[in-house]
PDB file of C-alpha atoms and ligand atoms in Angstrom:
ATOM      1  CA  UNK U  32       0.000   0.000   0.000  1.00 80.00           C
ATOM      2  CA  UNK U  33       0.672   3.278  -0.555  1.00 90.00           C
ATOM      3  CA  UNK U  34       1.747   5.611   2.539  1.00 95.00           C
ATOM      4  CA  UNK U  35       1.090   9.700   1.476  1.00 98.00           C
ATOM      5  CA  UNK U  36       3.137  11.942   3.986  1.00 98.00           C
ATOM      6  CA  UNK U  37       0.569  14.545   5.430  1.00 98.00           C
ATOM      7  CA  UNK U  38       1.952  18.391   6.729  1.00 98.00           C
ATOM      8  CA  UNK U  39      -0.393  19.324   9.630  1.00 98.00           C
ATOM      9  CA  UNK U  40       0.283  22.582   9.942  1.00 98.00           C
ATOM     10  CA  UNK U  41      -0.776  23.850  13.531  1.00 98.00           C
ATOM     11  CA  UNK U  42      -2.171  27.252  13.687  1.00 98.00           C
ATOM     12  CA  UNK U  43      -1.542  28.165  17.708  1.00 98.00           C
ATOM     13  CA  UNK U  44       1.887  28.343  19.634  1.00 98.00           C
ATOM     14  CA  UNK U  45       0.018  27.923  23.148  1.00 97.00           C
ATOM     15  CA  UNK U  46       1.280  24.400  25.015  1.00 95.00           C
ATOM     16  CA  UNK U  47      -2.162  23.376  25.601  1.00 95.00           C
ATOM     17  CA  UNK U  48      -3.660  23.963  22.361  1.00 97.00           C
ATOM     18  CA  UNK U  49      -6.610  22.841  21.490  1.00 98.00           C
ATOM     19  CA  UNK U  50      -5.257  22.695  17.708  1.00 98.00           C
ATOM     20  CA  UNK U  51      -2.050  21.182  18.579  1.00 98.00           C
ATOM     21  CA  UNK U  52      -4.082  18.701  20.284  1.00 98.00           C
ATOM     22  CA  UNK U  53      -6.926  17.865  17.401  1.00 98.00           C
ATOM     23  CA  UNK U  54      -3.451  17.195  15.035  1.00 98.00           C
ATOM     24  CA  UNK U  55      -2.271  15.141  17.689  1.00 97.00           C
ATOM     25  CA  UNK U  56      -5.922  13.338  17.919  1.00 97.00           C
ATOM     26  CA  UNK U  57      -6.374  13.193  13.590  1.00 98.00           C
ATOM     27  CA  UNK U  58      -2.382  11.583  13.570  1.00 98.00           C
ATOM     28  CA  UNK U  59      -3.804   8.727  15.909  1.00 97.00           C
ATOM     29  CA  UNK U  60      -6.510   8.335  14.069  1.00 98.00           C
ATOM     30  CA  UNK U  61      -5.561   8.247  10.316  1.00 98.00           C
ATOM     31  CA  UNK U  62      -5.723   5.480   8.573  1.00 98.00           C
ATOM     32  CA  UNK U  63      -2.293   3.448   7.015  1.00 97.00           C
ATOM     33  CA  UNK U  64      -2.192   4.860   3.867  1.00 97.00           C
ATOM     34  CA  UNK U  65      -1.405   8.339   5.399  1.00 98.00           C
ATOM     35  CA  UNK U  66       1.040   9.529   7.581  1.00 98.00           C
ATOM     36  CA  UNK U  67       0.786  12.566   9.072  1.00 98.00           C
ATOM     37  CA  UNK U  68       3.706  14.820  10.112  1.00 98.00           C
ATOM     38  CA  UNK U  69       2.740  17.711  12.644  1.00 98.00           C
ATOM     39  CA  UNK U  70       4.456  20.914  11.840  1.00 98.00           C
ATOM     40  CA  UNK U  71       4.358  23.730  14.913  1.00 98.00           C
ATOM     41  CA  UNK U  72       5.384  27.505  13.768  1.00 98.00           C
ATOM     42  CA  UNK U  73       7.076  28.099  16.920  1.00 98.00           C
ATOM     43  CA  UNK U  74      10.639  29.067  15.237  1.00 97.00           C
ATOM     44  CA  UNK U  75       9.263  30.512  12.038  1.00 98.00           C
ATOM     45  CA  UNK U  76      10.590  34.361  11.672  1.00 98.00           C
ATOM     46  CA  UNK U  77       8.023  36.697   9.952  1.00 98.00           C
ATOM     47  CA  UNK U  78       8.021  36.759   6.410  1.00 98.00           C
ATOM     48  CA  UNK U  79       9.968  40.133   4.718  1.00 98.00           C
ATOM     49  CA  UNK U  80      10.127  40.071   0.961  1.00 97.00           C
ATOM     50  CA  UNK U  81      13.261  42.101   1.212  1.00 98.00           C
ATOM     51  CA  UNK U  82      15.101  38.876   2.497  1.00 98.00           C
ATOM     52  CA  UNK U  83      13.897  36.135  -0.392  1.00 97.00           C
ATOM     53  CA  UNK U  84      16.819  36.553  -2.231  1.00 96.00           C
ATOM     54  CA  UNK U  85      19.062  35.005   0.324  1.00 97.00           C
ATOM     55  CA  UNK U  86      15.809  33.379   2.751  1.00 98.00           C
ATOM     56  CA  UNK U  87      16.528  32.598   6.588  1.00 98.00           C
ATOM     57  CA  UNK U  88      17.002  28.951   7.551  1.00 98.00           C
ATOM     58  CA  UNK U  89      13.336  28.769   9.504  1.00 98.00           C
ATOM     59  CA  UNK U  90      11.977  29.676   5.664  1.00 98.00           C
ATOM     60  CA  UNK U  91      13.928  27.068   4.236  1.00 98.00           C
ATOM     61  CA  UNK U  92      13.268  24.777   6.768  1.00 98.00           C
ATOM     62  CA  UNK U  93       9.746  25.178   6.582  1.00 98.00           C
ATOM     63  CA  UNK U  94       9.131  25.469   2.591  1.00 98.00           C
ATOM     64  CA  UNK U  95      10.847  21.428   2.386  1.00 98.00           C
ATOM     65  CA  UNK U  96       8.920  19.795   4.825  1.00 98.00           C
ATOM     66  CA  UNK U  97       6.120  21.127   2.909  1.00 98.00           C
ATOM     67  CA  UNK U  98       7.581  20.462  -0.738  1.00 98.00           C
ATOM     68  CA  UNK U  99       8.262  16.953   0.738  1.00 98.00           C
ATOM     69  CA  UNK U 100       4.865  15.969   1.615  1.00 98.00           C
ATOM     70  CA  UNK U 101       2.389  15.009  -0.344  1.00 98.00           C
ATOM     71  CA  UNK U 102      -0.665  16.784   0.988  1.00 98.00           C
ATOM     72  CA  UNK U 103      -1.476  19.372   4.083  1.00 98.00           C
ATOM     73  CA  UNK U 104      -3.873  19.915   6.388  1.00 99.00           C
ATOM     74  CA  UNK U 105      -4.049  23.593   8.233  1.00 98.00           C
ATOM     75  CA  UNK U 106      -5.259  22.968  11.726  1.00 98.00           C
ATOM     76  CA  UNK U 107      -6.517  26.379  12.567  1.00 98.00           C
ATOM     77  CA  UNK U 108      -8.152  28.595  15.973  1.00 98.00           C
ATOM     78  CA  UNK U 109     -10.233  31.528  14.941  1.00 98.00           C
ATOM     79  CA  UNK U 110      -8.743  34.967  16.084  1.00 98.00           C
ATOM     80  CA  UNK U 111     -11.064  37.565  15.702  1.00 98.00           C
ATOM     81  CA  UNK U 112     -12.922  35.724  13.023  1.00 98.00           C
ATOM     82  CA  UNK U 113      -9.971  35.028  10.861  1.00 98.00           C
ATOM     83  CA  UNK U 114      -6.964  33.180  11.441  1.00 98.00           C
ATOM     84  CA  UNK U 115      -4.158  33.326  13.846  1.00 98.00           C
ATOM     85  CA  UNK U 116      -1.198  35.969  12.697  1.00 98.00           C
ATOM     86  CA  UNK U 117       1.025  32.786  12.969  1.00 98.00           C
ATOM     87  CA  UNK U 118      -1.003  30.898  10.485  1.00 98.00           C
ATOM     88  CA  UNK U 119      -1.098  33.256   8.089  1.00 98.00           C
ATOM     89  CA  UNK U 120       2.660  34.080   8.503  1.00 98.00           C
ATOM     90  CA  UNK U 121       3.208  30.672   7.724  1.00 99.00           C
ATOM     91  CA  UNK U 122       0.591  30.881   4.789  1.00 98.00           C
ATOM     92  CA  UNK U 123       2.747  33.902   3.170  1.00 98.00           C
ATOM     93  CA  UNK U 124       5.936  32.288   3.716  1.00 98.00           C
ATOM     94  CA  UNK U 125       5.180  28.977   2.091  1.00 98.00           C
ATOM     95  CA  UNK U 126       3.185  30.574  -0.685  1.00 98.00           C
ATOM     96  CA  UNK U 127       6.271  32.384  -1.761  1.00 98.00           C
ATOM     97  CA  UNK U 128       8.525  32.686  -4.127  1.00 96.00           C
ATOM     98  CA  UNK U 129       5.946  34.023  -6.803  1.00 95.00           C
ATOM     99  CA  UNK U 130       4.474  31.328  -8.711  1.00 95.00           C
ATOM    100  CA  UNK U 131       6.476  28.972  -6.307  1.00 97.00           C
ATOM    101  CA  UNK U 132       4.335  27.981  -3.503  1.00 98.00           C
ATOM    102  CA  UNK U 133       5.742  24.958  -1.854  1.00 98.00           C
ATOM    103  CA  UNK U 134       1.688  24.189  -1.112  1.00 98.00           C
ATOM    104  CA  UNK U 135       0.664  24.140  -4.800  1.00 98.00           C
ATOM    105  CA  UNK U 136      -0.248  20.654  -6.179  1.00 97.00           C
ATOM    106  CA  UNK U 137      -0.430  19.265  -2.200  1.00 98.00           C
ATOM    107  CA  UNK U 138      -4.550  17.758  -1.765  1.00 98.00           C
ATOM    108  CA  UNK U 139      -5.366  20.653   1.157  1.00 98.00           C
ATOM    109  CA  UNK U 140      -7.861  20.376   4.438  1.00 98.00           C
ATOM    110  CA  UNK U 141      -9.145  22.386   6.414  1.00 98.00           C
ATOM    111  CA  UNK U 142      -9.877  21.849  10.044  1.00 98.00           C
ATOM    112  CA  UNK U 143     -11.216  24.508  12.493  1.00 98.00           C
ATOM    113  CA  UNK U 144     -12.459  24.519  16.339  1.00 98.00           C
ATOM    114  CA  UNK U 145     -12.742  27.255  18.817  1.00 98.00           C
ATOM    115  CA  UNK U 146     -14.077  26.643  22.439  1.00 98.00           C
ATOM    116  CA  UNK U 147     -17.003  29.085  21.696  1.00 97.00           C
ATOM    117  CA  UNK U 148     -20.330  27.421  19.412  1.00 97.00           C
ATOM    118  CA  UNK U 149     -19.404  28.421  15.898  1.00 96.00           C
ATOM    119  CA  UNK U 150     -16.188  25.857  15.742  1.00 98.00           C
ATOM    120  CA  UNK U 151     -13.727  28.501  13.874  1.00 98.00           C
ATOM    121  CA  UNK U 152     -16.008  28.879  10.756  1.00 98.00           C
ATOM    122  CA  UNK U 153     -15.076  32.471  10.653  1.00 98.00           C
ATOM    123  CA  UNK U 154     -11.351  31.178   9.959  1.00 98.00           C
ATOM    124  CA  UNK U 155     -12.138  28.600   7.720  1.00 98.00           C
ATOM    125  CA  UNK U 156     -13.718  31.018   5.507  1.00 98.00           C
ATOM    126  CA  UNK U 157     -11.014  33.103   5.902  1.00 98.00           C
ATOM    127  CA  UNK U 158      -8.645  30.078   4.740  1.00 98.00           C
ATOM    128  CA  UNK U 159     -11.225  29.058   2.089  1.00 98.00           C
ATOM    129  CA  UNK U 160     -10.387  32.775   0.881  1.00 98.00           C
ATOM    130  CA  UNK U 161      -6.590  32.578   0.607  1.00 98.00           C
ATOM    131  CA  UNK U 162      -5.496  29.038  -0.635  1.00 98.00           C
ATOM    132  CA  UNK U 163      -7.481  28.701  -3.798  1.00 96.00           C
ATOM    133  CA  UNK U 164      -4.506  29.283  -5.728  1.00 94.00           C
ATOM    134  CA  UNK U 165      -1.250  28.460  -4.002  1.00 98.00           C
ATOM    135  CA  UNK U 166      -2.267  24.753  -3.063  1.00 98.00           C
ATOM    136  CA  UNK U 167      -4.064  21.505  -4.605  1.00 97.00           C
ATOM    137  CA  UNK U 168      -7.724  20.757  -4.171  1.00 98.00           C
ATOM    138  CA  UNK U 169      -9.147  21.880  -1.348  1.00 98.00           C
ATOM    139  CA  UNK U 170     -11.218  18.695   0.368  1.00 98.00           C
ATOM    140  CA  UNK U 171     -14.920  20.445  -0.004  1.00 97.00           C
ATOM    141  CA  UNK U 172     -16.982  17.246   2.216  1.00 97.00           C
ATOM    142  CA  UNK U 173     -16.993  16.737   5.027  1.00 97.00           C
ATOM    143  CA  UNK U 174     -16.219  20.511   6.490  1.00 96.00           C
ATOM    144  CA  UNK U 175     -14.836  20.186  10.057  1.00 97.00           C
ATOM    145  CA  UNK U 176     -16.057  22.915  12.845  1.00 98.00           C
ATOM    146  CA  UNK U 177     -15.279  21.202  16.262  1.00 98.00           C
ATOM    147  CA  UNK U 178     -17.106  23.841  18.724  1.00 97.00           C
ATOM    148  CA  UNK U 179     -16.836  23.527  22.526  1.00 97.00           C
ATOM    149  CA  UNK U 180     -13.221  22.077  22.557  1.00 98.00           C
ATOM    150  CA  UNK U 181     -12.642  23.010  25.570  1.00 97.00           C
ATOM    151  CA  UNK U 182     -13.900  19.902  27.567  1.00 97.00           C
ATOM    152  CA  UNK U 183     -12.974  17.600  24.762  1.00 97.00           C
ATOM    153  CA  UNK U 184      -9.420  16.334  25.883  1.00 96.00           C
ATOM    154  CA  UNK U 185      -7.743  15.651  29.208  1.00 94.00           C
ATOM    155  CA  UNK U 186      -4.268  17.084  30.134  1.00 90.00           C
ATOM    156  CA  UNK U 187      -2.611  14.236  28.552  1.00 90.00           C
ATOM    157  CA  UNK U 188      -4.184  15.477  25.077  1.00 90.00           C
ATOM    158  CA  UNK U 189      -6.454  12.286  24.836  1.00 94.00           C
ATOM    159  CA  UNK U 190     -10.022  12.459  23.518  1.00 97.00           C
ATOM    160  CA  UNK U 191     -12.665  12.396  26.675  1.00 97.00           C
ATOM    161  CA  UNK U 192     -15.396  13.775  25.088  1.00 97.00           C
ATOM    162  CA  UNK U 193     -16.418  10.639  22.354  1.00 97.00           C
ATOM    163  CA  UNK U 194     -18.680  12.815  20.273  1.00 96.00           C
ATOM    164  CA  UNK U 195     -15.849  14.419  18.851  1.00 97.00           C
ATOM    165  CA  UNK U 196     -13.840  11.187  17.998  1.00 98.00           C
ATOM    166  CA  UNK U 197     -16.169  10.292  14.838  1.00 98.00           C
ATOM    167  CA  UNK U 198     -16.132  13.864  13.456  1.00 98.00           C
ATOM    168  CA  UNK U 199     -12.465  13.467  13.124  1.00 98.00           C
ATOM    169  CA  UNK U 200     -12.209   9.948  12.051  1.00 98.00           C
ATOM    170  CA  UNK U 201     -14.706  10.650   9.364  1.00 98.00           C
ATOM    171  CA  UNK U 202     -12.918  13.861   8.675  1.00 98.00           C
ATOM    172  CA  UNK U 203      -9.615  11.752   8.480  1.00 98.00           C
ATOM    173  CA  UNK U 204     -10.630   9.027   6.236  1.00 98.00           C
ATOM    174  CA  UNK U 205     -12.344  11.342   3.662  1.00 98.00           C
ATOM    175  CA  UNK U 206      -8.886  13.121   3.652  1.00 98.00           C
ATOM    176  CA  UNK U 207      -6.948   9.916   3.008  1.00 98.00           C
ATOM    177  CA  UNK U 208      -9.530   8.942  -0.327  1.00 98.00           C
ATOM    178  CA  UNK U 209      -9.504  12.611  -1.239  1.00 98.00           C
ATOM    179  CA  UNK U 210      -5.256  12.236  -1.156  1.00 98.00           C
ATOM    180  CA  UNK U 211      -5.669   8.905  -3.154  1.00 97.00           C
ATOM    181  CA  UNK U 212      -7.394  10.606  -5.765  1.00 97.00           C
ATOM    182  CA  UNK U 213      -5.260  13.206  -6.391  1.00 97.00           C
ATOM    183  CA  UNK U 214      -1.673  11.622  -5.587  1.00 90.00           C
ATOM    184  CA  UNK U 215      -2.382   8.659  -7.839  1.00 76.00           C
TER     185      UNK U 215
HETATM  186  C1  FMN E 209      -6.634  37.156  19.848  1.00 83.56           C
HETATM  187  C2  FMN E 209      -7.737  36.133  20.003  1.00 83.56           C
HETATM  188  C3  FMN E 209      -8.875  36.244  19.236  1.00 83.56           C
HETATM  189  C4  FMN E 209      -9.888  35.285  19.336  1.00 83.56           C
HETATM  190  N1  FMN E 209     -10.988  35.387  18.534  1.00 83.56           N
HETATM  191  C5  FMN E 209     -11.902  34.379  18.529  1.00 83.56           C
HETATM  192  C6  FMN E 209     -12.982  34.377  17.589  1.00 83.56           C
HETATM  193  O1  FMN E 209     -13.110  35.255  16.755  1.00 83.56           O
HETATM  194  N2  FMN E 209     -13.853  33.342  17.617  1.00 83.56           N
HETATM  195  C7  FMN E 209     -13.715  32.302  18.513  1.00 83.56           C
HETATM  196  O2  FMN E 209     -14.540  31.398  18.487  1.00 83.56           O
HETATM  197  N3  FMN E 209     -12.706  32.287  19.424  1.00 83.56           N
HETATM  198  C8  FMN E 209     -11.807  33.293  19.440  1.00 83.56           C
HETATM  199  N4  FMN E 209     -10.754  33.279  20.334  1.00 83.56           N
HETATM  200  C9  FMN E 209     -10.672  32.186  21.315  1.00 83.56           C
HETATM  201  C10 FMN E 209      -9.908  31.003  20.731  1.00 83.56           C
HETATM  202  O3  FMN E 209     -10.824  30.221  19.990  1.00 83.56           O
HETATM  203  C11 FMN E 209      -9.303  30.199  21.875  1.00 83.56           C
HETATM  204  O4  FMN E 209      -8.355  30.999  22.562  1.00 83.56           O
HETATM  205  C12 FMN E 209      -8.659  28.915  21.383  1.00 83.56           C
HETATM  206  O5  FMN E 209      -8.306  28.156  22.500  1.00 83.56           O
HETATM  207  C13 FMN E 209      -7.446  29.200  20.501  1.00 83.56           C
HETATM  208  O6  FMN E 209      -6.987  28.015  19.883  1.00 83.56           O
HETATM  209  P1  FMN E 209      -5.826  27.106  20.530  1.00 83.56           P
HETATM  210  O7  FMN E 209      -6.473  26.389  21.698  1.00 83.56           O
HETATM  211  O8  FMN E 209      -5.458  26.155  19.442  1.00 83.56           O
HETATM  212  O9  FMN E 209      -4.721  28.008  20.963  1.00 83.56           O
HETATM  213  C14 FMN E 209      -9.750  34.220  20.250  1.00 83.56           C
HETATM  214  C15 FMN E 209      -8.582  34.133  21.025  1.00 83.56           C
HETATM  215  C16 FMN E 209      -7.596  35.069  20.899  1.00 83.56           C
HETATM  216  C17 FMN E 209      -6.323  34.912  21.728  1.00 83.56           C
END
């Protein structure tokens, strides 16, 4: 069988994210055929165009892991009904040079969640917005809103609260068929 490599790109530097922790949860429960690679932004400078012709090491860094997997998922928080300022720092750095994303081609999903009831839609139609264009094919079904995270995992990051656990498997098995269709 084939294994696809899977960048989940983590949209929150806090230590007890509830992001960080729904990557952790979708890694444990993807099926074989993907493998998923969780990618924090903790080290990632802010993007400058004046510095692309000679780009830091955290650029670098970041653009290959992306260029060497085969798909991404953005695992994003809502700020102010968009998306984090790291997340989108990431966003600009990838997407560049011109005409060189290092997303472009890569299958692409979405996943959102706040604490509050709306479950980050506000940021995923922010991302919806931006990455038309500097990635692959966007995975339209099923769209992911996981609202009231905040009682859904215990300190250890494990899933207590079970409703939650189908969302994501579903979520996580329509990614790996949407990544066999396009990575054939
Ligand atoms: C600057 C800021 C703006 C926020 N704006 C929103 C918002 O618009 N909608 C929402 O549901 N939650 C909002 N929140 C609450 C976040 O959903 C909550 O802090 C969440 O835990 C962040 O994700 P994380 O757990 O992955 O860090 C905001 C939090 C911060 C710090």
């Amino acid at each position: 069988m084939t294994t696809h490599s899977v960048a989940v790109i983590v949209g929150s530097l806090r230590k007890q994210s509830f992001s960080l922790r729904i990557a952790q949860a979708l890694a444990k429960l993807a099926p074989a055929s993907l493998k998923l690679n969780i990618v924090t932004l903790n080290d990632l400078s802010f993007f400058n165009q004046d510095l692309e012709a000679n780009p830091p090491a955290d650029w670098v860094k970041f653009r290959e892991t992306v260029q060497g997997s085969d798909a991404v998922i953005f695992v994003a928080p809502e700020y102010n009904r968009s998306v984090s300022g790291v997340l989108k720092n990431a966003i600009d750095v990838g997407s560049r040079p011109y005409g060189k994303s290092s997303f472009l081609g890569k299958p692409t999903g979405i996943v959102t969640s706040s604490p509050g009831p709306i479950g980050g839609l506000g940021a995923a139609l922010a991302l919806r917005q931006t990455l038309p264009g500097i990635t692959g094919p966007i995975l339209p079904q099923p769209e992911i809103y996981l609202n009231a995270v905040g009682d859904a995992f215990d300190e250890h990051g494990e899933i207590i609260k079970e409703s939650i656990r189908p969302v994501l498997q579903a979520y996580i098995d329509a990614f790996a068929a949407w990544v066999a269709l396009h990575k054939k």
